[in-house]
Short mmCIF file of C-alpha atoms in Angstrom, two decimals:
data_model
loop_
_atom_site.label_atom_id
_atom_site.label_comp_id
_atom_site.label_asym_id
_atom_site.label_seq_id
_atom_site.Cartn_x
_atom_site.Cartn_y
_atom_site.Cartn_z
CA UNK A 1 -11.74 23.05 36.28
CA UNK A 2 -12.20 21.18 39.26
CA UNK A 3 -15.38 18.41 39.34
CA UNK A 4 -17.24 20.25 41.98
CA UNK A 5 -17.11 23.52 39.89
CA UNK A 6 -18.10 21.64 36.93
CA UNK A 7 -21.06 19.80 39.29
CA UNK A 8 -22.39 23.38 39.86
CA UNK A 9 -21.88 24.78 36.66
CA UNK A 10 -23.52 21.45 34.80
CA UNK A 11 -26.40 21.46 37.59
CA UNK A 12 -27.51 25.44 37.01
CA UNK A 13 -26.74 25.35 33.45
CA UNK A 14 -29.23 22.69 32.65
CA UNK A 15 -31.87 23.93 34.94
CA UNK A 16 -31.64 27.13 33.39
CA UNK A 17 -31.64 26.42 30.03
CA UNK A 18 -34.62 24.44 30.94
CA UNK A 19 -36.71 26.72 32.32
CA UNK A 20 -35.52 29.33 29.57
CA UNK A 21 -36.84 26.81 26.95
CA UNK A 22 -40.20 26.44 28.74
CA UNK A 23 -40.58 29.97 29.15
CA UNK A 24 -40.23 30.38 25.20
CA UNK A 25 -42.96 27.49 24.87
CA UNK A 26 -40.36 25.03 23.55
CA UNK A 27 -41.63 21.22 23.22
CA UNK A 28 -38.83 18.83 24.33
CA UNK A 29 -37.53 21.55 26.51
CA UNK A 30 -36.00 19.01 28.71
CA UNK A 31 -33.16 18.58 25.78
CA UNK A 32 -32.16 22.17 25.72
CA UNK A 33 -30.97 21.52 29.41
CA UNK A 34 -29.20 18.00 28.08
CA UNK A 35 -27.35 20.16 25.00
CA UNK A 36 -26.39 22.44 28.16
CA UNK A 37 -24.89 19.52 30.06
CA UNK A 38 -22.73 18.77 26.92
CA UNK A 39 -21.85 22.12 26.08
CA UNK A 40 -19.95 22.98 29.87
CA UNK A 41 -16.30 22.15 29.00
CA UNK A 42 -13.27 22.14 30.64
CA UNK A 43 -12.12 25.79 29.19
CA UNK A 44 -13.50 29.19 27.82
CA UNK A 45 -12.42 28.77 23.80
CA UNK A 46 -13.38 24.98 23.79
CA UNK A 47 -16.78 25.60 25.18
CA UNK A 48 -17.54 29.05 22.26
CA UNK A 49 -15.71 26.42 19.67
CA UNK A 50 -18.03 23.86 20.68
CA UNK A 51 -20.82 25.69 20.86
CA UNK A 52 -20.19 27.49 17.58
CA UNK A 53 -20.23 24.18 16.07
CA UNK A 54 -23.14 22.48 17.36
CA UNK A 55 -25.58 25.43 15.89
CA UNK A 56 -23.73 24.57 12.47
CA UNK A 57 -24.82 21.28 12.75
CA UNK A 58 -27.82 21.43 13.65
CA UNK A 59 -28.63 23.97 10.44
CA UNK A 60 -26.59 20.71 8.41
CA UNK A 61 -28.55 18.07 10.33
CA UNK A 62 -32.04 20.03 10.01
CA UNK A 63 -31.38 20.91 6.46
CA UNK A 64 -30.55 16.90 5.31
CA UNK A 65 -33.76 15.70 7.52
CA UNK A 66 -36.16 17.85 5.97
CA UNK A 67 -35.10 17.24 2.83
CA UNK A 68 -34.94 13.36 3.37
CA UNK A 69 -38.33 13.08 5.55
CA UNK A 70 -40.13 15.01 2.68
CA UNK A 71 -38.97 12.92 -0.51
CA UNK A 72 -38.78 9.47 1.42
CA UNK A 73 -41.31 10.05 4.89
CA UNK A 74 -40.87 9.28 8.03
CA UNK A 75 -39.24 6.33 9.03
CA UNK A 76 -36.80 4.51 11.08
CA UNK A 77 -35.03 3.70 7.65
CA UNK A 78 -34.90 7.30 6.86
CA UNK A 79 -33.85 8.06 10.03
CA UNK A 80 -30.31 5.42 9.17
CA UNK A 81 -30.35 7.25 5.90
CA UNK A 82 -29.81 10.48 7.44
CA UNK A 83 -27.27 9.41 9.76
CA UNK A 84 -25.21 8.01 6.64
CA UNK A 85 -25.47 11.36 4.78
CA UNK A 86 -25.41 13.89 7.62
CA UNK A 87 -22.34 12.27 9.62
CA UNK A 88 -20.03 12.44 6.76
CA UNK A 89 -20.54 15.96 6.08
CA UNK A 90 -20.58 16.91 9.74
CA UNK A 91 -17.15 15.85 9.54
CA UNK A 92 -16.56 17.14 6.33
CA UNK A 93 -17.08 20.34 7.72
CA UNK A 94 -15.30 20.25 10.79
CA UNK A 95 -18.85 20.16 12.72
CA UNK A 96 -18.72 16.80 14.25
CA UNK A 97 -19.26 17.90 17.37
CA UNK A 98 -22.78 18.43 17.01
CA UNK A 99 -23.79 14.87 15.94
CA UNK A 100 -25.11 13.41 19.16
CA UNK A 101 -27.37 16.36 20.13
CA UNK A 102 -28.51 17.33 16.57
CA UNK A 103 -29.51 13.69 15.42
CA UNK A 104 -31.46 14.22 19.06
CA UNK A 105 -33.35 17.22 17.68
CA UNK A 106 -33.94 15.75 14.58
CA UNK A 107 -35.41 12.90 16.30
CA UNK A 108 -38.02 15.22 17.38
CA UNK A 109 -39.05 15.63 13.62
CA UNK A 110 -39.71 12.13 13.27
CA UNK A 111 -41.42 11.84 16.23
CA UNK A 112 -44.11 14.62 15.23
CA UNK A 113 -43.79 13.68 11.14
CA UNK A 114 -43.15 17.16 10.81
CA UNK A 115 -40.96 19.82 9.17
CA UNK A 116 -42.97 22.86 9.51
CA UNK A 117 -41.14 26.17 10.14
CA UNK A 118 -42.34 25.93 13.72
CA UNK A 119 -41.15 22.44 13.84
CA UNK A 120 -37.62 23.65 12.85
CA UNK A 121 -37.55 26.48 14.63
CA UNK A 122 -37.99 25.22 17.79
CA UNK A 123 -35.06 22.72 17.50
CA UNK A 124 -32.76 25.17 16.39
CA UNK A 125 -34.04 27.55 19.61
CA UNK A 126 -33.39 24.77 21.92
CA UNK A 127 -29.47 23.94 20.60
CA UNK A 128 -29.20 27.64 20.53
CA UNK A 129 -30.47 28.05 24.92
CA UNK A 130 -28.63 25.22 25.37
CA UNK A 131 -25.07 25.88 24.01
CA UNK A 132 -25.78 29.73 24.65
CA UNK A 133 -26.51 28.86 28.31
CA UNK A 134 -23.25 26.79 29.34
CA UNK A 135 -21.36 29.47 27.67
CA UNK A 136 -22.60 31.98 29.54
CA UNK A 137 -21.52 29.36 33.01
CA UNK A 138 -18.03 28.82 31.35
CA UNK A 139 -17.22 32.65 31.05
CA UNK A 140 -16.18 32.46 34.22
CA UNK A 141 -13.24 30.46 34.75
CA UNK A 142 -10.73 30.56 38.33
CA UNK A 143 -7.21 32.22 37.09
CA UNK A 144 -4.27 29.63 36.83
CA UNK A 145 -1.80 32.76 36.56
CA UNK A 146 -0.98 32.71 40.74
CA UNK A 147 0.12 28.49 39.81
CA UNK A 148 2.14 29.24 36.71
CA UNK A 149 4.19 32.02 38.79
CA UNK A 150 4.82 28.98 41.10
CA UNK A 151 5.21 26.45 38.47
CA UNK A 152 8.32 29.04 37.16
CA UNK A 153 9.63 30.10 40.33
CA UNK A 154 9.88 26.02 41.29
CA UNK A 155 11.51 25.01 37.55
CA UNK A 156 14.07 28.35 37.69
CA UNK A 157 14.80 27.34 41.31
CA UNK A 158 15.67 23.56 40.03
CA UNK A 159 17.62 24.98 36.99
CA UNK A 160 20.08 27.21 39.61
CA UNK A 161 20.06 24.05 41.44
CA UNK A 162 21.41 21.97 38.30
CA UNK A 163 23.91 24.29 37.46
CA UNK A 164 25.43 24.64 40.87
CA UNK A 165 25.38 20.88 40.36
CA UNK A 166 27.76 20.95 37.88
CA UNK A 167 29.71 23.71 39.32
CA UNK A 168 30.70 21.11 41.92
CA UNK A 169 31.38 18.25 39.52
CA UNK A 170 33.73 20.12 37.50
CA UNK A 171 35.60 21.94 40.97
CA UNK A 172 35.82 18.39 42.82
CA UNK A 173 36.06 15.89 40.09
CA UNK A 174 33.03 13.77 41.32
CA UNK A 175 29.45 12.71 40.56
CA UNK A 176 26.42 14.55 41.32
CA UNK A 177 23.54 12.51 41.82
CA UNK A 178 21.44 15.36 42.98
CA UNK A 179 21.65 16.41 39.69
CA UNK A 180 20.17 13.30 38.32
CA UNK A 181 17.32 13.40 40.55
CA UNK A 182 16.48 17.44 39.77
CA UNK A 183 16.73 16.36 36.02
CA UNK A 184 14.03 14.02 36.47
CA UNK A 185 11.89 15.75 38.61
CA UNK A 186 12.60 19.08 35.81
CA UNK A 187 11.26 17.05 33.03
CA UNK A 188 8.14 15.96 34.90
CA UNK A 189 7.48 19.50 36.00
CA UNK A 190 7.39 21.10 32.87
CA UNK A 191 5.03 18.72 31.41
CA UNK A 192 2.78 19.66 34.17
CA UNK A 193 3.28 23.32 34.13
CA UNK A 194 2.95 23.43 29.92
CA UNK A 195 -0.33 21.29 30.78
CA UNK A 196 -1.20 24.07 33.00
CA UNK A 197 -0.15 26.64 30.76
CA UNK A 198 -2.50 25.53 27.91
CA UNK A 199 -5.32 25.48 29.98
CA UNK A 200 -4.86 28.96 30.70
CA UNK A 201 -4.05 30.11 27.43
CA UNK A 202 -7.44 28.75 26.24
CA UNK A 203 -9.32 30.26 29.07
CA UNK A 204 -8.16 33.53 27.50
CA UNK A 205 -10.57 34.77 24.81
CA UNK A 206 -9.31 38.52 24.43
CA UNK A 207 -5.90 38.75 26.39
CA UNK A 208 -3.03 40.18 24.55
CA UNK A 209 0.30 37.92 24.32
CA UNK A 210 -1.79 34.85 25.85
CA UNK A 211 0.69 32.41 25.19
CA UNK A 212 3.54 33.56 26.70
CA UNK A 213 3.66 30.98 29.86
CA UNK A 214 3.30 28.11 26.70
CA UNK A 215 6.59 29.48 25.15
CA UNK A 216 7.92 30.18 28.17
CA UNK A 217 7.58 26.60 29.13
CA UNK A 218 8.64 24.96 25.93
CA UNK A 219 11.56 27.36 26.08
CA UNK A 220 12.66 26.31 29.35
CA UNK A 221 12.19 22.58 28.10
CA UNK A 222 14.55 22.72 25.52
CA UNK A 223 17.11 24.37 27.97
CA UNK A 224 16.76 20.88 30.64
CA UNK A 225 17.29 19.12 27.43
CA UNK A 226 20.49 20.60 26.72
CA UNK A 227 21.17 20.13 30.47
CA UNK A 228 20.46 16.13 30.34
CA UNK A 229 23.04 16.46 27.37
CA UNK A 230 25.65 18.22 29.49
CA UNK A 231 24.94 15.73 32.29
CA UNK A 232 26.44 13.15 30.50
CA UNK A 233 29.28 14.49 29.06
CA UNK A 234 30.46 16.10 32.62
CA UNK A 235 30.91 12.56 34.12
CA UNK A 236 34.23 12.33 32.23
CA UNK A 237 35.14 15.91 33.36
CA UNK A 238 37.50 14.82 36.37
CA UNK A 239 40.93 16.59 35.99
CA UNK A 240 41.73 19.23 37.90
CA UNK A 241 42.15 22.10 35.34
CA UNK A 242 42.57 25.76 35.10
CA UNK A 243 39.37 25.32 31.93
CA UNK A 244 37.42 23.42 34.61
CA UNK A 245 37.43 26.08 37.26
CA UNK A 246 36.69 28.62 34.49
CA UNK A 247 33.92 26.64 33.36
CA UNK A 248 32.57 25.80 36.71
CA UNK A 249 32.53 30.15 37.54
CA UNK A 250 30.35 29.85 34.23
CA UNK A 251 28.06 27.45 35.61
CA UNK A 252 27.50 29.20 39.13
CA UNK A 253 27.69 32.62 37.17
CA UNK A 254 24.39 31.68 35.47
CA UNK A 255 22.96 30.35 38.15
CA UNK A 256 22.46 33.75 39.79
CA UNK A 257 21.37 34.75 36.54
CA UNK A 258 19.03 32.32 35.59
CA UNK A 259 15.66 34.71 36.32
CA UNK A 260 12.91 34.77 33.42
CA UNK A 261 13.81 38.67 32.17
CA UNK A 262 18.00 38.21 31.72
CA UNK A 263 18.44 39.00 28.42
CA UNK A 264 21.93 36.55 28.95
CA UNK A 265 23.77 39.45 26.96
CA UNK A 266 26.30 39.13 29.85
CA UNK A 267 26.40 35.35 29.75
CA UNK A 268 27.04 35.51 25.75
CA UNK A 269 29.64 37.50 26.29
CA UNK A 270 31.58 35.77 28.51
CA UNK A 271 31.33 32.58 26.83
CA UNK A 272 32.90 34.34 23.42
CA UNK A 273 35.45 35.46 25.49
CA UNK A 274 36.02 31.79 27.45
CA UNK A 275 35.84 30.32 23.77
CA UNK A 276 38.89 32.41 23.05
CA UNK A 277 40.71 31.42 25.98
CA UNK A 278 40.04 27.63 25.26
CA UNK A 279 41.65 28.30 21.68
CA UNK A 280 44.77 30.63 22.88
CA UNK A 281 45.57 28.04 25.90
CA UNK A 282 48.51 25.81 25.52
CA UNK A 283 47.78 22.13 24.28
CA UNK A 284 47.02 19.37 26.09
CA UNK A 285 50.56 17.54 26.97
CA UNK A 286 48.35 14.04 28.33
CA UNK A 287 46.16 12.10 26.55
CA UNK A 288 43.77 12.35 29.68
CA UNK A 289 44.60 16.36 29.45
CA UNK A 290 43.50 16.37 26.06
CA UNK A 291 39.90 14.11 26.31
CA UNK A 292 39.32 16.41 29.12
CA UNK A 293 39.83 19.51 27.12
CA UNK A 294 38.21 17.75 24.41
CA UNK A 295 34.92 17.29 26.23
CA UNK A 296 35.19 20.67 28.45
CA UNK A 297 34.84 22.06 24.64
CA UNK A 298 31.44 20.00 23.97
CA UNK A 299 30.70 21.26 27.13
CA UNK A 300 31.33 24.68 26.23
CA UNK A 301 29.09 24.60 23.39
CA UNK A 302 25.94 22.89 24.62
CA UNK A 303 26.31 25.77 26.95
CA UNK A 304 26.60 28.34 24.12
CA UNK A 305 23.66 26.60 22.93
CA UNK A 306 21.68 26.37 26.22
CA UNK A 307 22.34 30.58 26.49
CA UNK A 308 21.39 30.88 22.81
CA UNK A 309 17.75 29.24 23.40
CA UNK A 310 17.17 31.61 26.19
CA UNK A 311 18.09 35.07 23.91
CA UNK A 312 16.05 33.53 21.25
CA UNK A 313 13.10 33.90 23.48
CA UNK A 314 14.35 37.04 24.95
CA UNK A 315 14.02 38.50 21.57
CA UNK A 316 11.41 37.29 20.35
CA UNK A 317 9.04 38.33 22.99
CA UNK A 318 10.73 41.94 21.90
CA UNK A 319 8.93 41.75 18.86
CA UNK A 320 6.08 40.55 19.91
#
């Protein structure tokens, strides 16, 4: 949510929820618009969560002040002594949120040395305007889905970019440092877009399958990972072989293929059958032949692996 949205949102919340309080007659209406201010958060389930929370505690926090203001009175002391009691339990019971505004309210009581029905119910009415109010201001929330389509197209197009990378490195025998740079700028990316992602997912209070873009993200994460791996292991990769060329296809073969809905049946495939060919081919005769074979294999199967985390989610979003 940007700050000027919030501005506007905060600014008619509170007035609202002011002038709803003072319509209902409410003394210390003015807080009602200050539990309002509190209450507007950044997304749709954190603002219900929050909200849900704070009417908990103030039933907790009204329930230990009248109990302790009418065996002990009304005092400053008392006041501390609730605090000790009332904060621990908030906690306790996963409330805490409401401690700051609800030791407010209860303020109120010792103020007026009272805790008449009236008394309590019109603390309770003003955390329930309040929170109710700046819920009502953070149902609507602007759609991230148009930046997460760009946030994928941008990561997929970097991933292509990668693997073409290393198509190159293992056809000319040289190093990349494009692919260095994309690795990077991958890594930094997906934080941002999972970031993104999450704040999307929790402006989603009904949607079906909501957190697909999360596991999306976190599935394309693990895939640079594997890349970074690969990266490393290709700088040794500098013989001309008939495996490298094969292996390089591979590369520039997924690389067309590298779009969110491939199944990578294909791409499974054709690594079984490349595995095969790697075991069938004649042996190394060099000792440089054979660390190059040696790693092209490694190679081979952080690739089976880097296919394997893509199917997984393939699959799995079957089920789902």
């Amino acid at each position: 949510m940007t700050v000027s949205l919030r501005a506007i949102k905060i600014a008619f919340a509170t007035t609202i929820a002011i002038l709803l309080a003072q319509a209902f007659q409410l003394e210390y209406s003015v807080s009602a618009g200050i539990i309002a201010i509190l209450s507007v958060l950044d997304t749709k389930k954190s603002s219900v969560n929050t909200a849900l929370q704070r009417v908990g505690s103030t039933i907790l926090a009204l329930g230990v002040a009248t109990i302790l203001f009418q065996l002990v009175g009304f005092s400053t002391l008392v006041f501390g002594l609730y605090l000790l009691i009332y904060i621990p339990l908030a906690y306790k019971l996963n409330v805490e949120a409401g401690i700051a505004p609800c030791s407010v309210l209860v303020s109120h009581l010792l103020l007026e040395k009272s805790t008449s029905i009236g008394w309590l119910t019109n603390e309770l009415l003003l955390m329930v305007i309040g929170a109710g109010i700046a819920i009502l201001f953070n149902l609507y929330m602007p759609s991230k889905e148009t930046q997460l389509i760009k946030c994928r197209d941008e990561i997929e197009e970097k991933m292509k970019q990668v693997l073409i990378g290393f198509d190159l490195i293992l056809r000319e025998g040289y190093t990349n440092q494009k692919v260095e740079i994309l690795l990077k700028e991958l890594y930094k990316d997906l934080k941002k877009a999972e970031k993104t992602a999450y704040t999307e997912y929790n402006n989603q209070l009904f949607s079906q399958n909501e957190d697909y873009m999360i596991q999306y993200f976190d599935m394309r994460q693990q895939q640079v990972k594997v890349l970074a791996e690969m990266s490393i292991d290709l700088s040794v990769c500098s013989l001309p072989t008939k495996q490298n060329l094969v292996l390089a296809h591979l590369f520039h073969q997924t690389a067309d293929q590298l779009h969110e809905s491939n199944p990578v049946v294909d791409l499974t495939i054709d690594i079984k059958s490349m595995l095969n060919d790697f075991r069938n081919s004649d042996l190394p005769k060099t000792r440089a032949e054979f660390e190059n074979r040696a790693t092209l294999f490694i190679l081979l199967n952080d690739f089976t692996r880097f296919i394997q985390i893509k199917k997984e989610f393939f699959e799995q979003q079957k089920i789902d």
